[in-house]
Amino acid sequence: MLTHLLPEFKIIRDDERCIRCEVCVRQCGFDVHSYDAEEDMLYADENKCVGCQRCAVMCPTNALTIKPHDYEYRPNANWSKEHIRDLNKQAETGGVILTGSGNDKPYRIYWDHLVLNASQVTNPSIDPLREPMELRTYLGRKPDKVEFDNNQVKVDMPAQVMIETPIIFSALSYGAISYQAWKALLEAADEGGTLCNTGEGGWPHELRPGKTRVIAQCASGRFGVDLDYLNSASIVEIKIGQGAKPGIGGHLPGEKVSADVSRTRMIPEGTDAISPAPQHDIYSIEDLSMLIYALKEATHYEKPISVKISAVHNAPAIASGMVRAGADIIALDGLRGGTGAAPKIIRDNVGIPIELALAAVDQRLRNEGIRNQASILVAGGFRNSGDITKAIALGADAVYVGTAALVAMGCTLCQKCYTGICNWGICTQDPYLSKRLNPEIAKRRLVNLIRGWSLEIKEMLGGMGINALESLRGNRLHLRAIGLDQWELDVLGVRGAGD
Amino acid sequence: MGRITLINTSRPENDMNRVKFENGRIRFDADRLFYKDLNFLLRDVLKEHKPEIISIHNVYGQRYIGTNLRQNVKIEIYGTPGNDLGAFMDGPTIEVFGNAQDGCGNTMNSGEIVVHGSAGDITGFAARGGEIFVKDDVGYRVGIHMKEYQGKKPTLVIGGTAQDFLGEYMAGGTLIVFGLYMSEEQRHRADFIGTGMHGGTIYIRGKVEEHQLGKELGKVEMKDDDWALMEEYAYKYAEHFGYNHKQILNRDFVKLVPLSLRPYGKLYAY
Amino acid sequence: MENLSRKQNPYNDGKVIDSCGLFGMMSLKGNTFSGEDAMTAIANMNIRGNGLGGGLAAYGIYPDRPDQYALHIMYENGRGREETEAFLKESFEIVFNEEVPHRDSATGVVNPPLVWRYFVNTLGSIKEEDQDDYVVEKVMFINTKIHDTFVFSSGKNMGVFKGVGFPENIGHYFCLEDYQGYLWTAHARFPTNTQAWWGGAHPFSILDWTVVHNGEISSYGTNKNFLEMYGYFCTMFTDTEVMAYAVDLLIRQHHLPIELMAKVLAAPLWSEIDRMPEDEKEVYTALRQVYAGLLLNGPFTVIIAHQGEMIGLGDRIRLRPLVAGLHKDMLYLSSEEAPMRLVCRDLEYSWIPKGGEPIIGRLETNEVIYQDKPVVVGMDKNANTSSA
Amino acid sequence: MRRVIAKEEVCIGCRLCEIWCQVQHSDTKDIIKAFKKEDKQAVPRVHVEEEGARSFGLQCRNCEEPYCVYSCISGAMYYDEETGTVQHDPEKCVGCWTCIMACHRGAILRDERGERVAAKCDMCTELEVPACVAHCPNEALILVEDDQEEETE
Amino acid sequence: MRHYKYLIIGNSAGGIGAAEAIRKTDKEGSMAIISDEEHHVYGRPLISYYLGDEIDYDKIFYRPFDFYDKKKIDAILGKKAVKVDFDRSIVTLDDAEEIEYEKLLLATGGTPFVPPIKGLDKYEHFSFITLDDSLKIRERLSRKKIETAIVLGGGLIGLKAAEALTMRGINVKVVELADRVLSPVLDEQASAIIQDVVESEGVEVITGHTFNEVVGNGGMANGVIMDTGVKIDCGLVIIAIGVRPRIDLVKDSPVKLNRGIVVNKHMETNIPNVYACGDCAEVYDFLSDNFRLTPLWPTAYVGGNIAGHNMAGNAKEYVWGTGMNAVDFFGFPVISAGYINPPEGQEMEVLTKIEPENMTYKKFLIQDNRIMGMIFVNEVDRAGVILGLMRDKVDVSSFKDDLLRIDFGAVHLPIKLREEINTAAV
């Protein structure tokens, strides 16, 4: 059948520079480039190009330029190129359009409308290079008070997990991402004094000894979930939803269920790993409570239990219920959260921005006097340490970063994760591709990311005259907004700049 | 101010009066005991005394019994254990003299649960190993998302019938429904059997209409090894519940298997 | 209560989300018994609630005044009581009134309001067939217009007792062991958000209809809009309220039998309807067409009760639990099995009803109506008699 | 002792090692000229061994017991004490292939493009880091310098 | 009397191998190498390349000219050791000089076998073992144009000689008594290919025959009389049937002899402090697990090397050697090692692949999942991997199917071996 789809990218090869080394041919998992020995020429099939830039990066002579294709239909304000493309794709397949990575639509990014404060005259800024600067955070439920009686401090201190910096690696499952990528995240979390999240992909046994800085997810597929898994982790997280696809489950296609993935998830090789949309033992808040306590029982009440939800309309009420249901940590994943595969229509249209959800949830929990009973983790498109610092000021205890970590490892957001082909070796189980990600290098890059951002957070804290992160947490006085409407200011609990 | 000491108040106090040693067995009275206390106490008792059999009496709704008891012990439960009986369980054998509630064997890894009665919804949910025998009926979504891996293969045997979504998303293991209390003409209750199933096998004794089956599975003929398997489990069932196992094999079985390992492969536009 | 909306929904959420444990027990022969068993049973499920709401409804408890509307009213301050009593005097003939007896010593209850009950007759000018509507209208008035006052029970020979706390605490507070009723329902609430208040607890009631409910209906907005078209005002922002009004509309106003009402709220799937015989198909198709806006979509289980009847109903794909049990003349409905067995150790039958199929216990006929006959549970002595 | 070792688990089969080896052994040492202008193209002395997804750059690993040196009939293959490396003098090589027979790694191949001589890695002793190592995009080739084989005692 | 800590008789692969090994450990211990050849150490197999003008004279030398100086070795060249007094540890040279040693290495090499053929005593003929042989033939060729040469012996030496002479434009006839060339080192198939190759380059190969008489004129040979009685004219006769251990020095000594000098894996003879290696010794063969003659350059060097280590006090065993040959005829390479056919009475699995169009051939002999022999014709890359597998007695069952691939190499080995290949220093 004739496809009506036009290529998305244009490949420009500078023949003056091309040495016919064929690195591009070998490096493109989408088989875009080919070498014609008879003609001694390299050709490209642009229809297959996803714009991942792997060939351009690898070309030893910089002979390649990949850029969005400049074909144009008749200009139409309603029917964009993207709409036409999607329509054609569905007309040709009758299927649900998939995509990878987070929402790329121009919903308002509130971080870009918030500015931070700095100390001038009335109180001093602090020089983080010289003076102590504390980013340490304890995640977990805090008791309402410390009882002091007869020289005894009585405290029912539930499990706490310490992180040295408020940057945690998001749930990225082994299976969705490659073993190498997952290993890099694990080791970087370990070295960086933070945590990584298993997603629903389990935790390879050989990567367990000596490692505890892991949030073990218990999701609807229950993949890899057993007592060993739960008790090896620092935190157990019940995944209810994900920012990129609220209300949607997931399918790890059978071809991605390799022998190793199968071992880790403890499912048969080559069969789909289906994560149903709901957890079928949770249809209600009291069911959530049931699973929370099942997990507490399974872990001797020694691990904080986190519950992760997509940021949706009722997030504040739901979060309140979660805390009352026993969740020690509330994880909120916003509209711009990443994914390996999601129906595009869901990714682009469901959920609310994390900034608003965070502000609303933090405020609700405070109003109800239960904010201390749970830590708040937020996720969903955090791009730099500025976003993170603003999130702390809006009330987060720590921030999940997923896409940023992937980019640090090499991801170029080509959004083709769902194909199982990733030229950067991140989102693939093809051994030919996955080994492109050297876990050592990736780990180094991730540790650098954490280090760099932590230093920047310290700089920003210092500027505000704060030397311990907890003094910024929920401290919205250090935020001002620019260019927002009143309702947005109200939700964010932030005043306009100059106000 | 003198030396300050820290006291952690989170651990429930043990009430050893509830535990009695009788003829080499341990008898445990759970009357009105909160589940957390019951399970803590149970763990302590098992850890200290390592009995082969422990019986728990006056159980009314206490949850999570058997969770995180990683040892070979037989737990007899008299009464009605609460939800998530044996959730995440890895090892023990539980025998319930009464009915079990919802979530029995949730995400179970290994061990055995024998219910002398009925069990509720999502029995055997996401189980990865072990065996569950239910004498009578079960509720909705039973055996859903069961899976198997290498040596681990869960088996769920239901003496009566099951309700809708039986074996939904099933990815492995064996689900057997004997339909013992039904006449030949009566059809099983469950609709949407095996929706999304992509692994494992369901055996149903008695009548099942085509419309009761999910789209992702199909009937196949019973072969000799299927009958051998039915005989094995009929025998075990009879051993547990005092039934004549030959009686179970006197009616036809429907064997249901997934049509594809990738039920949703064609759902998407790549 | 003039500020009812704000009271019930302080954060102005689209709706108030909660979830729960349910229990109901009924003597089909009308034998009465105290509230103790219902309290024991619901207490056994208090992990299904979180202590921010509990309550019971009891039928047949006012045998001495069977024909008067029993209004249970909570006052948060004296001004409310003054205004209300003035209003009641205008609107009704007050036969008797008293503070609802309670134990000040009871633990586990939070900020109890003043709770008063009034046994009233409608004024003589009201025709008998209009009396119910009249009462509803007056209750609505009080609940929306009068300061700090809330009518939470308004049926005849029945009463609702509820508040903030676990249900057994509430029951203990209201001394329910001293009442004798033939039908009791109980509710342990797990609100996800509200700063709890006494009126927000279940059961929810209008006249002698009470509803205890578990689950969150995803179709709430549609249902609410549909009911508002028929003149109901949803001031409580809860699924329970919607359910009560839906039942009221279908049964009291549209006179559907309970069995068909159940098929509106938990409508059969089209695939099921497609397999029905022609005439049935037409009936169910028509129900779905007309009452599309009353399909309760999403997880729910309710125990609906009114004088002489207890109805258990779950959603059509059974996303919330409900078990039923029988012993002699007693019908039990519960979120879990254990509480039934706790209060009835030699329960004869228990079973898991099919989603969307109502279980109806009926006093006048002494029967339980349900589609799926229960299996004899666990004790089938005959199973292996016929041997090969 | 200077050795280049390979980590097959991260070798991605891009063959940039071969390309940069060739550049390094070209006359101009300019990648574009080396490939497009020079008449006699240099031969890469590292070779990517590849089988499906498995691959690694294979070049001389500087054996402690260099059987290629021991076996060489002409003295073309020799141990260079100054650099601590096994070197090959193509001028002396007669192309008998005894070194190929002796190398249990299969690291020596026939230079089929030029003279009949063995193509053997020279460890880029004039560079701080061999070209293949320096240009390996995934750190699949690692330079190891250990002193234990130093001639001094 | 000169006294050396290390005395080496023989200035070829074995001797140099030993000297270099000794110097790895003992940088200073006095050392001397005695040889009756006057030349600086040269690559013995290179004499054919020199004869064929494929290399210049100075390229024949195996080590740089400052080799002895740098290694602090006294090179006693052009003198023949004629006697060893093992009791006194003294070697007597042909000029009667006595040299005392502490450790002695016998690396005397081989001597060409010349059969008793009529006329050889009267007419000029050549062996082809030493540089002098090569120089003499060159000298002979330079004096008179020769059109035809006859080489007796279709083995490695004979064919290399034939190749060299062909390169010089001489018409060469190779006479081989066996029914095919290279019969000791190749099987029938490979022999046939090589015979094709050399014949296509103009060499005439006569198998199954020999000649009984050399005829000539005035000391110069001008023909041979074949066993068929036919006379073949020629201007040059080369006898290249083979070599035998050169053991006359120790013939009547206490040194234990078999066909060659008997040594153990440490290359020690039965006399303390006396070692032997190379063509004169019967050395260990890892394949057959016994001791036998392997008169080959690589085994001689490695044997000498092991001897040298032991002489310098490092106990090392010689386990590397077996029959192995790498050779190239007219640019056509061949490598073989170990058994070429299953020996009498032994069951071996035989894997072969032949591609006539490329004239490539591969063969493996496998016994108990171990490779016992290999032949690579034309495509010889990575043949060393196989030799390594043979030496390390690797179980090949898991990758046996890959062996015949043209690109079979390290990448096809099991992970553990690959890791060794990619990271280990050995």
PDB file of N, CA and C in Angstrom, chain E residues 75-110:
ATOM      1  N   ALA E  75      80.341 -14.432  20.878  1.00  0.00           N
ATOM      2  CA  ALA E  75      79.972 -15.265  19.738  1.00  0.00           C
ATOM      3  C   ALA E  75      81.241 -15.944  19.215  1.00  0.00           C
ATOM      4  N   ILE E  76      81.292 -17.225  19.397  1.00  0.00           N
ATOM      5  CA  ILE E  76      82.466 -17.973  18.940  1.00  0.00           C
ATOM      6  C   ILE E  76      82.049 -18.664  17.650  1.00  0.00           C
ATOM      7  N   LEU E  77      82.206 -17.932  16.556  1.00  0.00           N
ATOM      8  CA  LEU E  77      81.654 -18.394  15.299  1.00  0.00           C
ATOM      9  C   LEU E  77      82.733 -18.994  14.414  1.00  0.00           C
ATOM     10  N   GLY E  78      82.293 -19.898  13.571  1.00  0.00           N
ATOM     11  CA  GLY E  78      83.236 -20.559  12.657  1.00  0.00           C
ATOM     12  C   GLY E  78      84.065 -21.626  13.345  1.00  0.00           C
ATOM     13  N   LYS E  79      83.703 -21.922  14.546  1.00  0.00           N
ATOM     14  CA  LYS E  79      84.429 -22.959  15.273  1.00  0.00           C
ATOM     15  C   LYS E  79      83.443 -24.028  15.684  1.00  0.00           C
ATOM     16  N   LYS E  80      83.932 -25.222  15.562  1.00  0.00           N
ATOM     17  CA  LYS E  80      83.032 -26.330  15.823  1.00  0.00           C
ATOM     18  C   LYS E  80      83.351 -26.968  17.157  1.00  0.00           C
ATOM     19  N   ALA E  81      82.325 -27.193  17.946  1.00  0.00           N
ATOM     20  CA  ALA E  81      82.546 -27.937  19.183  1.00  0.00           C
ATOM     21  C   ALA E  81      82.718 -29.400  18.797  1.00  0.00           C
ATOM     22  N   VAL E  82      83.790 -29.994  19.263  1.00  0.00           N
ATOM     23  CA  VAL E  82      84.058 -31.361  18.834  1.00  0.00           C
ATOM     24  C   VAL E  82      83.936 -32.372  19.967  1.00  0.00           C
ATOM     25  N   LYS E  83      83.963 -31.864  21.201  1.00  0.00           N
ATOM     26  CA  LYS E  83      83.907 -32.824  22.289  1.00  0.00           C
ATOM     27  C   LYS E  83      83.365 -32.158  23.548  1.00  0.00           C
ATOM     28  N   VAL E  84      82.611 -32.912  24.307  1.00  0.00           N
ATOM     29  CA  VAL E  84      82.161 -32.388  25.600  1.00  0.00           C
ATOM     30  C   VAL E  84      82.617 -33.363  26.679  1.00  0.00           C
ATOM     31  N   ASP E  85      83.289 -32.803  27.655  1.00  0.00           N
ATOM     32  CA  ASP E  85      83.657 -33.622  28.826  1.00  0.00           C
ATOM     33  C   ASP E  85      82.662 -33.267  29.922  1.00  0.00           C
ATOM     34  N   PHE E  86      81.682 -34.119  30.070  1.00  0.00           N
ATOM     35  CA  PHE E  86      80.590 -33.771  30.994  1.00  0.00           C
ATOM     36  C   PHE E  86      81.039 -33.846  32.447  1.00  0.00           C
ATOM     37  N   ASP E  87      82.052 -34.629  32.709  1.00  0.00           N
ATOM     38  CA  ASP E  87      82.537 -34.693  34.098  1.00  0.00           C
ATOM     39  C   ASP E  87      83.197 -33.386  34.497  1.00  0.00           C
ATOM     40  N   ARG E  88      83.946 -32.851  33.556  1.00  0.00           N
ATOM     41  CA  ARG E  88      84.675 -31.627  33.894  1.00  0.00           C
ATOM     42  C   ARG E  88      83.929 -30.380  33.448  1.00  0.00           C
ATOM     43  N   SER E  89      82.836 -30.581  32.768  1.00  0.00           N
ATOM     44  CA  SER E  89      82.075 -29.452  32.227  1.00  0.00           C
ATOM     45  C   SER E  89      82.930 -28.610  31.290  1.00  0.00           C
ATOM     46  N   ILE E  90      83.502 -29.295  30.338  1.00  0.00           N
ATOM     47  CA  ILE E  90      84.375 -28.600  29.395  1.00  0.00           C
ATOM     48  C   ILE E  90      84.016 -29.008  27.972  1.00  0.00           C
ATOM     49  N   VAL E  91      83.933 -27.996  27.120  1.00  0.00           N
ATOM     50  CA  VAL E  91      83.686 -28.235  25.693  1.00  0.00           C
ATOM     51  C   VAL E  91      84.986 -27.957  24.949  1.00  0.00           C
ATOM     52  N   THR E  92      85.323 -28.852  24.084  1.00  0.00           N
ATOM     53  CA  THR E  92      86.541 -28.661  23.293  1.00  0.00           C
ATOM     54  C   THR E  92      86.146 -28.251  21.876  1.00  0.00           C
ATOM     55  N   LEU E  93      86.796 -27.218  21.392  1.00  0.00           N
ATOM     56  CA  LEU E  93      86.507 -26.746  20.036  1.00  0.00           C
ATOM     57  C   LEU E  93      87.449 -27.423  19.051  1.00  0.00           C
ATOM     58  N   ASP E  94      87.119 -27.204  17.774  1.00  0.00           N
ATOM     59  CA  ASP E  94      87.944 -27.865  16.757  1.00  0.00           C
ATOM     60  C   ASP E  94      89.354 -27.291  16.715  1.00  0.00           C
ATOM     61  N   ASP E  95      89.579 -26.120  17.321  1.00  0.00           N
ATOM     62  CA  ASP E  95      90.950 -25.617  17.409  1.00  0.00           C
ATOM     63  C   ASP E  95      91.579 -25.995  18.748  1.00  0.00           C
ATOM     64  N   ALA E  96      90.922 -26.926  19.416  1.00  0.00           N
ATOM     65  CA  ALA E  96      91.452 -27.504  20.654  1.00  0.00           C
ATOM     66  C   ALA E  96      91.239 -26.611  21.869  1.00  0.00           C
ATOM     67  N   GLU E  97      90.652 -25.471  21.659  1.00  0.00           N
ATOM     68  CA  GLU E  97      90.388 -24.646  22.840  1.00  0.00           C
ATOM     69  C   GLU E  97      89.364 -25.337  23.731  1.00  0.00           C
ATOM     70  N   GLU E  98      89.645 -25.275  24.996  1.00  0.00           N
ATOM     71  CA  GLU E  98      88.700 -25.862  25.935  1.00  0.00           C
ATOM     72  C   GLU E  98      87.937 -24.735  26.625  1.00  0.00           C
ATOM     73  N   ILE E  99      86.663 -24.911  26.688  1.00  0.00           N
ATOM     74  CA  ILE E  99      85.836 -23.874  27.325  1.00  0.00           C
ATOM     75  C   ILE E  99      85.028 -24.525  28.445  1.00  0.00           C
ATOM     76  N   GLU E 100      85.140 -23.894  29.573  1.00  0.00           N
ATOM     77  CA  GLU E 100      84.448 -24.441  30.733  1.00  0.00           C
ATOM     78  C   GLU E 100      83.053 -23.803  30.824  1.00  0.00           C
ATOM     79  N   TYR E 101      82.100 -24.583  31.206  1.00  0.00           N
ATOM     80  CA  TYR E 101      80.740 -24.047  31.323  1.00  0.00           C
ATOM     81  C   TYR E 101      80.147 -24.424  32.677  1.00  0.00           C
ATOM     82  N   GLU E 102      79.128 -23.648  33.026  1.00  0.00           N
ATOM     83  CA  GLU E 102      78.318 -24.059  34.178  1.00  0.00           C
ATOM     84  C   GLU E 102      77.028 -24.714  33.707  1.00  0.00           C
ATOM     85  N   LYS E 103      76.449 -24.091  32.691  1.00  0.00           N
ATOM     86  CA  LYS E 103      75.248 -24.672  32.078  1.00  0.00           C
ATOM     87  C   LYS E 103      75.527 -24.777  30.588  1.00  0.00           C
ATOM     88  N   LEU E 104      75.148 -25.901  30.047  1.00  0.00           N
ATOM     89  CA  LEU E 104      75.433 -26.125  28.638  1.00  0.00           C
ATOM     90  C   LEU E 104      74.128 -26.395  27.892  1.00  0.00           C
ATOM     91  N   LEU E 105      74.007 -25.763  26.743  1.00  0.00           N
ATOM     92  CA  LEU E 105      72.847 -26.054  25.899  1.00  0.00           C
ATOM     93  C   LEU E 105      73.328 -26.640  24.589  1.00  0.00           C
ATOM     94  N   LEU E 106      72.796 -27.787  24.264  1.00  0.00           N
ATOM     95  CA  LEU E 106      73.108 -28.405  22.984  1.00  0.00           C
ATOM     96  C   LEU E 106      72.002 -28.022  22.009  1.00  0.00           C
ATOM     97  N   ALA E 107      72.338 -27.139  21.097  1.00  0.00           N
ATOM     98  CA  ALA E 107      71.369 -26.697  20.091  1.00  0.00           C
ATOM     99  C   ALA E 107      72.024 -26.839  18.733  1.00  0.00           C
ATOM    100  N   THR E 108      72.427 -28.054  18.494  1.00  0.00           N
ATOM    101  CA  THR E 108      73.277 -28.296  17.324  1.00  0.00           C
ATOM    102  C   THR E 108      72.478 -28.443  16.046  1.00  0.00           C
ATOM    103  N   GLY E 109      71.166 -28.543  16.185  1.00  0.00           N
ATOM    104  CA  GLY E 109      70.354 -28.539  14.992  1.00  0.00           C
ATOM    105  C   GLY E 109      70.351 -29.851  14.245  1.00  0.00           C
ATOM    106  N   GLY E 110      70.111 -29.766  12.925  1.00  0.00           N
ATOM    107  CA  GLY E 110      69.994 -30.974  12.115  1.00  0.00           C
ATOM    108  C   GLY E 110      71.027 -30.982  11.012  1.00  0.00           C
TER     109      GLY E 110
END
